[in-house]
Amino acid sequence: MACVHPDAVLGDGVEVGPFAFIDANVTIGAGTKVFNNATIYNHVRIGENCTVFPGAVVGAIPQDLKFEGEESWVEIGDRVNIRECATINRGTRASGKGTTKVGSDTLIMSYAHIAHDCNIGNHCIIVSYVGLAGETDVQDWGIMGGKSGSHQFCRVGTHAFVGAFSKLSKDVPPYVLAGRDPISFEGVNRVGLLRRGFTEEKVNEIKDIYDTIYFKGMNVSQALEYIEANFPQTLERDVIIKFIRESPRGIIPKPRR
């Protein structure tokens, strides 16, 4: 028999399996399924048509020594699939955020860990055994390969792909492949972009931008200035420039060959 706190708010058609635990201050949207032995602690909002598989733990207090018992949250969008034994921790007020977020249409595979104050976008894939340290951001369509891990405060740009077993200590810019040890730029995520409707022309434009950043002998600041002056203004160009300029940790280096 499941244990559901009387103050929990469950939408229409929510299914709760045997031995699942749902605490107070939890809101679960219509059509969501919480399978047997899943745990949802307090201060969690889950959207519609999600699935929470056995052993998953959502909303445990953060593994952060700055946490002092304050109210903080986990917010999960719609159609999110949280597989077996994945863990998603609440935020920490000391970070200035206080909320861990997972966007809609995202897949979190088995045994992945999303720490306090992480921000995972829409359409992301967090593969099995990934470990995301506190305040990691993975933007829309980002993919973290199996057993990869991030240092705290790292960012993964939109449509970027981080290879399996990668150790992330710098930011991964948008639209790129990142891999090897130590992690480095490995090209543009051509296959992923084409699958998502980007044209060959657009992919080549993105490639030309990154060739300028990594292979033209300029430092990053010089490369960005050159791109602004010599490349036509497009959404993708501006996304890349903005991401890199706002990178507190700096971006991953060029390949070491």
PDB file of N, CA and C in Angstrom, residues 88-155:
ATOM      1  N   ILE A  88      17.024  13.476  -7.458  1.00  0.00           N
ATOM      2  CA  ILE A  88      16.941  14.901  -7.757  1.00  0.00           C
ATOM      3  C   ILE A  88      16.760  15.629  -6.434  1.00  0.00           C
ATOM      4  N   ASN A  89      17.762  16.407  -6.029  1.00  0.00           N
ATOM      5  CA  ASN A  89      17.752  17.075  -4.723  1.00  0.00           C
ATOM      6  C   ASN A  89      17.146  18.474  -4.796  1.00  0.00           C
ATOM      7  N   ARG A  90      16.613  18.913  -3.661  1.00  0.00           N
ATOM      8  CA  ARG A  90      16.107  20.273  -3.545  1.00  0.00           C
ATOM      9  C   ARG A  90      17.221  21.308  -3.639  1.00  0.00           C
ATOM     10  N   GLY A  91      16.814  22.563  -3.836  1.00  0.00           N
ATOM     11  CA  GLY A  91      17.767  23.656  -3.909  1.00  0.00           C
ATOM     12  C   GLY A  91      18.251  24.105  -2.545  1.00  0.00           C
ATOM     13  N   THR A  92      19.145  25.123  -2.569  1.00  0.00           N
ATOM     14  CA  THR A  92      19.700  25.721  -1.362  1.00  0.00           C
ATOM     15  C   THR A  92      19.560  27.237  -1.468  1.00  0.00           C
ATOM     16  N   ARG A  93      18.989  27.862  -0.470  1.00  0.00           N
ATOM     17  CA  ARG A  93      18.786  29.311  -0.518  1.00  0.00           C
ATOM     18  C   ARG A  93      20.104  30.069  -0.595  1.00  0.00           C
ATOM     19  N   ALA A  94      21.159  29.524   0.005  1.00  0.00           N
ATOM     20  CA  ALA A  94      22.443  30.211  -0.003  1.00  0.00           C
ATOM     21  C   ALA A  94      22.968  30.419  -1.417  1.00  0.00           C
ATOM     22  N   SER A  95      22.495  29.637  -2.366  1.00  0.00           N
ATOM     23  CA  SER A  95      22.920  29.789  -3.756  1.00  0.00           C
ATOM     24  C   SER A  95      22.278  31.003  -4.420  1.00  0.00           C
ATOM     25  N   GLY A  96      21.234  31.526  -3.805  1.00  0.00           N
ATOM     26  CA  GLY A  96      20.466  32.600  -4.424  1.00  0.00           C
ATOM     27  C   GLY A  96      19.343  32.082  -5.313  1.00  0.00           C
ATOM     28  N   LYS A  97      19.239  30.769  -5.451  1.00  0.00           N
ATOM     29  CA  LYS A  97      18.202  30.172  -6.290  1.00  0.00           C
ATOM     30  C   LYS A  97      17.140  29.484  -5.443  1.00  0.00           C
ATOM     31  N   GLY A  98      17.532  28.435  -4.757  1.00  0.00           N
ATOM     32  CA  GLY A  98      16.592  27.738  -3.889  1.00  0.00           C
ATOM     33  C   GLY A  98      15.709  26.732  -4.595  1.00  0.00           C
ATOM     34  N   THR A  99      15.931  26.521  -5.880  1.00  0.00           N
ATOM     35  CA  THR A  99      15.088  25.593  -6.633  1.00  0.00           C
ATOM     36  C   THR A  99      15.930  24.806  -7.626  1.00  0.00           C
ATOM     37  N   THR A 100      15.732  23.516  -7.658  1.00  0.00           N
ATOM     38  CA  THR A 100      16.292  22.647  -8.686  1.00  0.00           C
ATOM     39  C   THR A 100      15.213  22.442  -9.735  1.00  0.00           C
ATOM     40  N   LYS A 101      15.558  22.655 -11.009  1.00  0.00           N
ATOM     41  CA  LYS A 101      14.548  22.625 -12.064  1.00  0.00           C
ATOM     42  C   LYS A 101      14.898  21.607 -13.146  1.00  0.00           C
ATOM     43  N   VAL A 102      13.863  20.929 -13.614  1.00  0.00           N
ATOM     44  CA  VAL A 102      13.971  20.035 -14.769  1.00  0.00           C
ATOM     45  C   VAL A 102      12.854  20.418 -15.734  1.00  0.00           C
ATOM     46  N   GLY A 103      13.215  20.734 -16.972  1.00  0.00           N
ATOM     47  CA  GLY A 103      12.228  21.166 -17.947  1.00  0.00           C
ATOM     48  C   GLY A 103      11.385  20.026 -18.476  1.00  0.00           C
ATOM     49  N   SER A 104      10.536  20.323 -19.435  1.00  0.00           N
ATOM     50  CA  SER A 104       9.605  19.345 -20.004  1.00  0.00           C
ATOM     51  C   SER A 104      10.289  18.463 -21.043  1.00  0.00           C
ATOM     52  N   ASP A 105       9.701  17.284 -21.255  1.00  0.00           N
ATOM     53  CA  ASP A 105      10.134  16.348 -22.304  1.00  0.00           C
ATOM     54  C   ASP A 105      11.580  15.919 -22.124  1.00  0.00           C
ATOM     55  N   THR A 106      11.997  15.781 -20.894  1.00  0.00           N
ATOM     56  CA  THR A 106      13.373  15.403 -20.563  1.00  0.00           C
ATOM     57  C   THR A 106      13.395  13.983 -20.017  1.00  0.00           C
ATOM     58  N   LEU A 107      14.461  13.256 -20.354  1.00  0.00           N
ATOM     59  CA  LEU A 107      14.659  11.880 -19.892  1.00  0.00           C
ATOM     60  C   LEU A 107      15.829  11.848 -18.919  1.00  0.00           C
ATOM     61  N   ILE A 108      15.576  11.355 -17.720  1.00  0.00           N
ATOM     62  CA  ILE A 108      16.613  11.177 -16.713  1.00  0.00           C
ATOM     63  C   ILE A 108      16.737   9.678 -16.474  1.00  0.00           C
ATOM     64  N   MET A 109      17.831   9.094 -16.939  1.00  0.00           N
ATOM     65  CA  MET A 109      17.975   7.645 -16.898  1.00  0.00           C
ATOM     66  C   MET A 109      18.386   7.159 -15.515  1.00  0.00           C
ATOM     67  N   SER A 110      18.477   5.843 -15.380  1.00  0.00           N
ATOM     68  CA  SER A 110      18.690   5.190 -14.089  1.00  0.00           C
ATOM     69  C   SER A 110      19.986   5.638 -13.421  1.00  0.00           C
ATOM     70  N   TYR A 111      19.911   5.834 -12.120  1.00  0.00           N
ATOM     71  CA  TYR A 111      21.048   6.131 -11.255  1.00  0.00           C
ATOM     72  C   TYR A 111      21.706   7.488 -11.530  1.00  0.00           C
ATOM     73  N   ALA A 112      21.100   8.325 -12.338  1.00  0.00           N
ATOM     74  CA  ALA A 112      21.626   9.677 -12.521  1.00  0.00           C
ATOM     75  C   ALA A 112      21.355  10.504 -11.259  1.00  0.00           C
ATOM     76  N   HIS A 113      22.232  11.488 -11.004  1.00  0.00           N
ATOM     77  CA  HIS A 113      22.052  12.370  -9.847  1.00  0.00           C
ATOM     78  C   HIS A 113      22.053  13.823 -10.300  1.00  0.00           C
ATOM     79  N   ILE A 114      21.020  14.543  -9.911  1.00  0.00           N
ATOM     80  CA  ILE A 114      20.909  15.971 -10.184  1.00  0.00           C
ATOM     81  C   ILE A 114      20.926  16.688  -8.841  1.00  0.00           C
ATOM     82  N   ALA A 115      21.994  17.437  -8.603  1.00  0.00           N
ATOM     83  CA  ALA A 115      22.217  18.037  -7.291  1.00  0.00           C
ATOM     84  C   ALA A 115      21.446  19.354  -7.144  1.00  0.00           C
ATOM     85  N   HIS A 116      21.650  19.971  -5.994  1.00  0.00           N
ATOM     86  CA  HIS A 116      20.916  21.176  -5.630  1.00  0.00           C
ATOM     87  C   HIS A 116      21.113  22.301  -6.646  1.00  0.00           C
ATOM     88  N   ASP A 117      20.025  22.965  -6.971  1.00  0.00           N
ATOM     89  CA  ASP A 117      20.018  24.192  -7.776  1.00  0.00           C
ATOM     90  C   ASP A 117      20.468  23.974  -9.219  1.00  0.00           C
ATOM     91  N   CYS A 118      20.512  22.723  -9.674  1.00  0.00           N
ATOM     92  CA  CYS A 118      20.752  22.490 -11.100  1.00  0.00           C
ATOM     93  C   CYS A 118      19.558  22.984 -11.900  1.00  0.00           C
ATOM     94  N   ASN A 119      19.811  23.315 -13.142  1.00  0.00           N
ATOM     95  CA  ASN A 119      18.751  23.762 -14.047  1.00  0.00           C
ATOM     96  C   ASN A 119      18.881  22.963 -15.337  1.00  0.00           C
ATOM     97  N   ILE A 120      17.989  22.006 -15.524  1.00  0.00           N
ATOM     98  CA  ILE A 120      17.997  21.138 -16.704  1.00  0.00           C
ATOM     99  C   ILE A 120      16.872  21.613 -17.621  1.00  0.00           C
ATOM    100  N   GLY A 121      17.192  21.843 -18.883  1.00  0.00           N
ATOM    101  CA  GLY A 121      16.225  22.425 -19.803  1.00  0.00           C
ATOM    102  C   GLY A 121      15.220  21.425 -20.354  1.00  0.00           C
ATOM    103  N   ASN A 122      14.560  21.833 -21.426  1.00  0.00           N
ATOM    104  CA  ASN A 122      13.590  20.980 -22.107  1.00  0.00           C
ATOM    105  C   ASN A 122      14.307  20.051 -23.098  1.00  0.00           C
ATOM    106  N   HIS A 123      13.732  18.879 -23.314  1.00  0.00           N
ATOM    107  CA  HIS A 123      14.223  17.921 -24.324  1.00  0.00           C
ATOM    108  C   HIS A 123      15.652  17.457 -24.046  1.00  0.00           C
ATOM    109  N   CYS A 124      16.059  17.452 -22.809  1.00  0.00           N
ATOM    110  CA  CYS A 124      17.407  16.984 -22.467  1.00  0.00           C
ATOM    111  C   CYS A 124      17.408  15.483 -22.213  1.00  0.00           C
ATOM    112  N   ILE A 125      18.602  14.890 -22.292  1.00  0.00           N
ATOM    113  CA  ILE A 125      18.787  13.491 -21.926  1.00  0.00           C
ATOM    114  C   ILE A 125      19.961  13.418 -20.958  1.00  0.00           C
ATOM    115  N   ILE A 126      19.691  12.922 -19.765  1.00  0.00           N
ATOM    116  CA  ILE A 126      20.713  12.706 -18.747  1.00  0.00           C
ATOM    117  C   ILE A 126      20.860  11.192 -18.616  1.00  0.00           C
ATOM    118  N   VAL A 127      21.942  10.651 -19.156  1.00  0.00           N
ATOM    119  CA  VAL A 127      22.094   9.207 -19.305  1.00  0.00           C
ATOM    120  C   VAL A 127      22.486   8.573 -17.970  1.00  0.00           C
ATOM    121  N   SER A 128      22.365   7.263 -17.891  1.00  0.00           N
ATOM    122  CA  SER A 128      22.607   6.527 -16.646  1.00  0.00           C
ATOM    123  C   SER A 128      23.957   6.853 -16.026  1.00  0.00           C
ATOM    124  N   TYR A 129      23.966   6.993 -14.714  1.00  0.00           N
ATOM    125  CA  TYR A 129      25.148   7.203 -13.880  1.00  0.00           C
ATOM    126  C   TYR A 129      25.796   8.578 -14.059  1.00  0.00           C
ATOM    127  N   VAL A 130      25.128   9.492 -14.707  1.00  0.00           N
ATOM    128  CA  VAL A 130      25.628  10.865 -14.774  1.00  0.00           C
ATOM    129  C   VAL A 130      25.534  11.496 -13.383  1.00  0.00           C
ATOM    130  N   GLY A 131      26.540  12.276 -13.018  1.00  0.00           N
ATOM    131  CA  GLY A 131      26.506  13.015 -11.761  1.00  0.00           C
ATOM    132  C   GLY A 131      26.671  14.498 -12.011  1.00  0.00           C
ATOM    133  N   LEU A 132      25.633  15.265 -11.731  1.00  0.00           N
ATOM    134  CA  LEU A 132      25.675  16.708 -11.938  1.00  0.00           C
ATOM    135  C   LEU A 132      25.821  17.395 -10.582  1.00  0.00           C
ATOM    136  N   ALA A 133      26.947  18.068 -10.387  1.00  0.00           N
ATOM    137  CA  ALA A 133      27.180  18.788  -9.138  1.00  0.00           C
ATOM    138  C   ALA A 133      26.273  20.009  -9.052  1.00  0.00           C
ATOM    139  N   GLY A 134      26.229  20.610  -7.871  1.00  0.00           N
ATOM    140  CA  GLY A 134      25.315  21.710  -7.624  1.00  0.00           C
ATOM    141  C   GLY A 134      25.460  22.853  -8.613  1.00  0.00           C
ATOM    142  N   GLU A 135      24.333  23.405  -9.004  1.00  0.00           N
ATOM    143  CA  GLU A 135      24.232  24.593  -9.860  1.00  0.00           C
ATOM    144  C   GLU A 135      24.784  24.361 -11.267  1.00  0.00           C
ATOM    145  N   THR A 136      24.757  23.120 -11.715  1.00  0.00           N
ATOM    146  CA  THR A 136      25.058  22.823 -13.113  1.00  0.00           C
ATOM    147  C   THR A 136      23.843  23.172 -13.962  1.00  0.00           C
ATOM    148  N   ASP A 137      24.075  23.790 -15.108  1.00  0.00           N
ATOM    149  CA  ASP A 137      23.007  24.096 -16.057  1.00  0.00           C
ATOM    150  C   ASP A 137      23.202  23.282 -17.330  1.00  0.00           C
ATOM    151  N   VAL A 138      22.151  22.596 -17.748  1.00  0.00           N
ATOM    152  CA  VAL A 138      22.138  21.917 -19.047  1.00  0.00           C
ATOM    153  C   VAL A 138      21.001  22.545 -19.845  1.00  0.00           C
ATOM    154  N   GLN A 139      21.330  23.265 -20.891  1.00  0.00           N
ATOM    155  CA  GLN A 139      20.317  23.990 -21.640  1.00  0.00           C
ATOM    156  C   GLN A 139      19.509  23.051 -22.545  1.00  0.00           C
ATOM    157  N   ASP A 140      18.445  23.576 -23.152  1.00  0.00           N
ATOM    158  CA  ASP A 140      17.523  22.778 -23.961  1.00  0.00           C
ATOM    159  C   ASP A 140      18.262  21.898 -24.965  1.00  0.00           C
ATOM    160  N   TRP A 141      17.816  20.641 -25.076  1.00  0.00           N
ATOM    161  CA  TRP A 141      18.334  19.661 -26.035  1.00  0.00           C
ATOM    162  C   TRP A 141      19.750  19.195 -25.694  1.00  0.00           C
ATOM    163  N   GLY A 142      20.278  19.558 -24.536  1.00  0.00           N
ATOM    164  CA  GLY A 142      21.593  19.070 -24.146  1.00  0.00           C
ATOM    165  C   GLY A 142      21.553  17.602 -23.772  1.00  0.00           C
ATOM    166  N   ILE A 143      22.641  16.880 -24.058  1.00  0.00           N
ATOM    167  CA  ILE A 143      22.745  15.457 -23.746  1.00  0.00           C
ATOM    168  C   ILE A 143      24.031  15.225 -22.961  1.00  0.00           C
ATOM    169  N   MET A 144      23.902  14.545 -21.816  1.00  0.00           N
ATOM    170  CA  MET A 144      25.049  14.153 -21.009  1.00  0.00           C
ATOM    171  C   MET A 144      25.216  12.644 -21.130  1.00  0.00           C
ATOM    172  N   GLY A 145      26.341  12.208 -21.725  1.00  0.00           N
ATOM    173  CA  GLY A 145      26.591  10.786 -21.925  1.00  0.00           C
ATOM    174  C   GLY A 145      26.814  10.036 -20.626  1.00  0.00           C
ATOM    175  N   GLY A 146      26.670   8.716 -20.683  1.00  0.00           N
ATOM    176  CA  GLY A 146      26.722   7.873 -19.503  1.00  0.00           C
ATOM    177  C   GLY A 146      27.992   8.026 -18.689  1.00  0.00           C
ATOM    178  N   LYS A 147      27.850   8.078 -17.375  1.00  0.00           N
ATOM    179  CA  LYS A 147      28.939   8.188 -16.415  1.00  0.00           C
ATOM    180  C   LYS A 147      29.757   9.471 -16.553  1.00  0.00           C
ATOM    181  N   SER A 148      29.232  10.447 -17.262  1.00  0.00           N
ATOM    182  CA  SER A 148      29.899  11.746 -17.265  1.00  0.00           C
ATOM    183  C   SER A 148      29.541  12.493 -15.983  1.00  0.00           C
ATOM    184  N   GLY A 149      30.361  13.479 -15.645  1.00  0.00           N
ATOM    185  CA  GLY A 149      30.115  14.235 -14.430  1.00  0.00           C
ATOM    186  C   GLY A 149      30.541  15.679 -14.582  1.00  0.00           C
ATOM    187  N   SER A 150      29.906  16.547 -13.814  1.00  0.00           N
ATOM    188  CA  SER A 150      30.210  17.975 -13.915  1.00  0.00           C
ATOM    189  C   SER A 150      30.702  18.513 -12.586  1.00  0.00           C
ATOM    190  N   HIS A 151      31.658  19.443 -12.673  1.00  0.00           N
ATOM    191  CA  HIS A 151      32.027  20.269 -11.531  1.00  0.00           C
ATOM    192  C   HIS A 151      30.892  21.260 -11.275  1.00  0.00           C
ATOM    193  N   GLN A 152      30.766  21.732 -10.044  1.00  0.00           N
ATOM    194  CA  GLN A 152      29.710  22.695  -9.738  1.00  0.00           C
ATOM    195  C   GLN A 152      29.865  23.951 -10.595  1.00  0.00           C
ATOM    196  N   PHE A 153      28.752  24.544 -10.913  1.00  0.00           N
ATOM    197  CA  PHE A 153      28.628  25.790 -11.684  1.00  0.00           C
ATOM    198  C   PHE A 153      28.901  25.610 -13.182  1.00  0.00           C
ATOM    199  N   CYS A 154      29.153  24.414 -13.655  1.00  0.00           N
ATOM    200  CA  CYS A 154      29.391  24.233 -15.089  1.00  0.00           C
ATOM    201  C   CYS A 154      28.096  24.381 -15.878  1.00  0.00           C
ATOM    202  N   ARG A 155      28.259  24.696 -17.169  1.00  0.00           N
ATOM    203  CA  ARG A 155      27.107  24.855 -18.060  1.00  0.00           C
ATOM    204  C   ARG A 155      27.330  24.048 -19.340  1.00  0.00           C
TER     205      ARG A 155
END
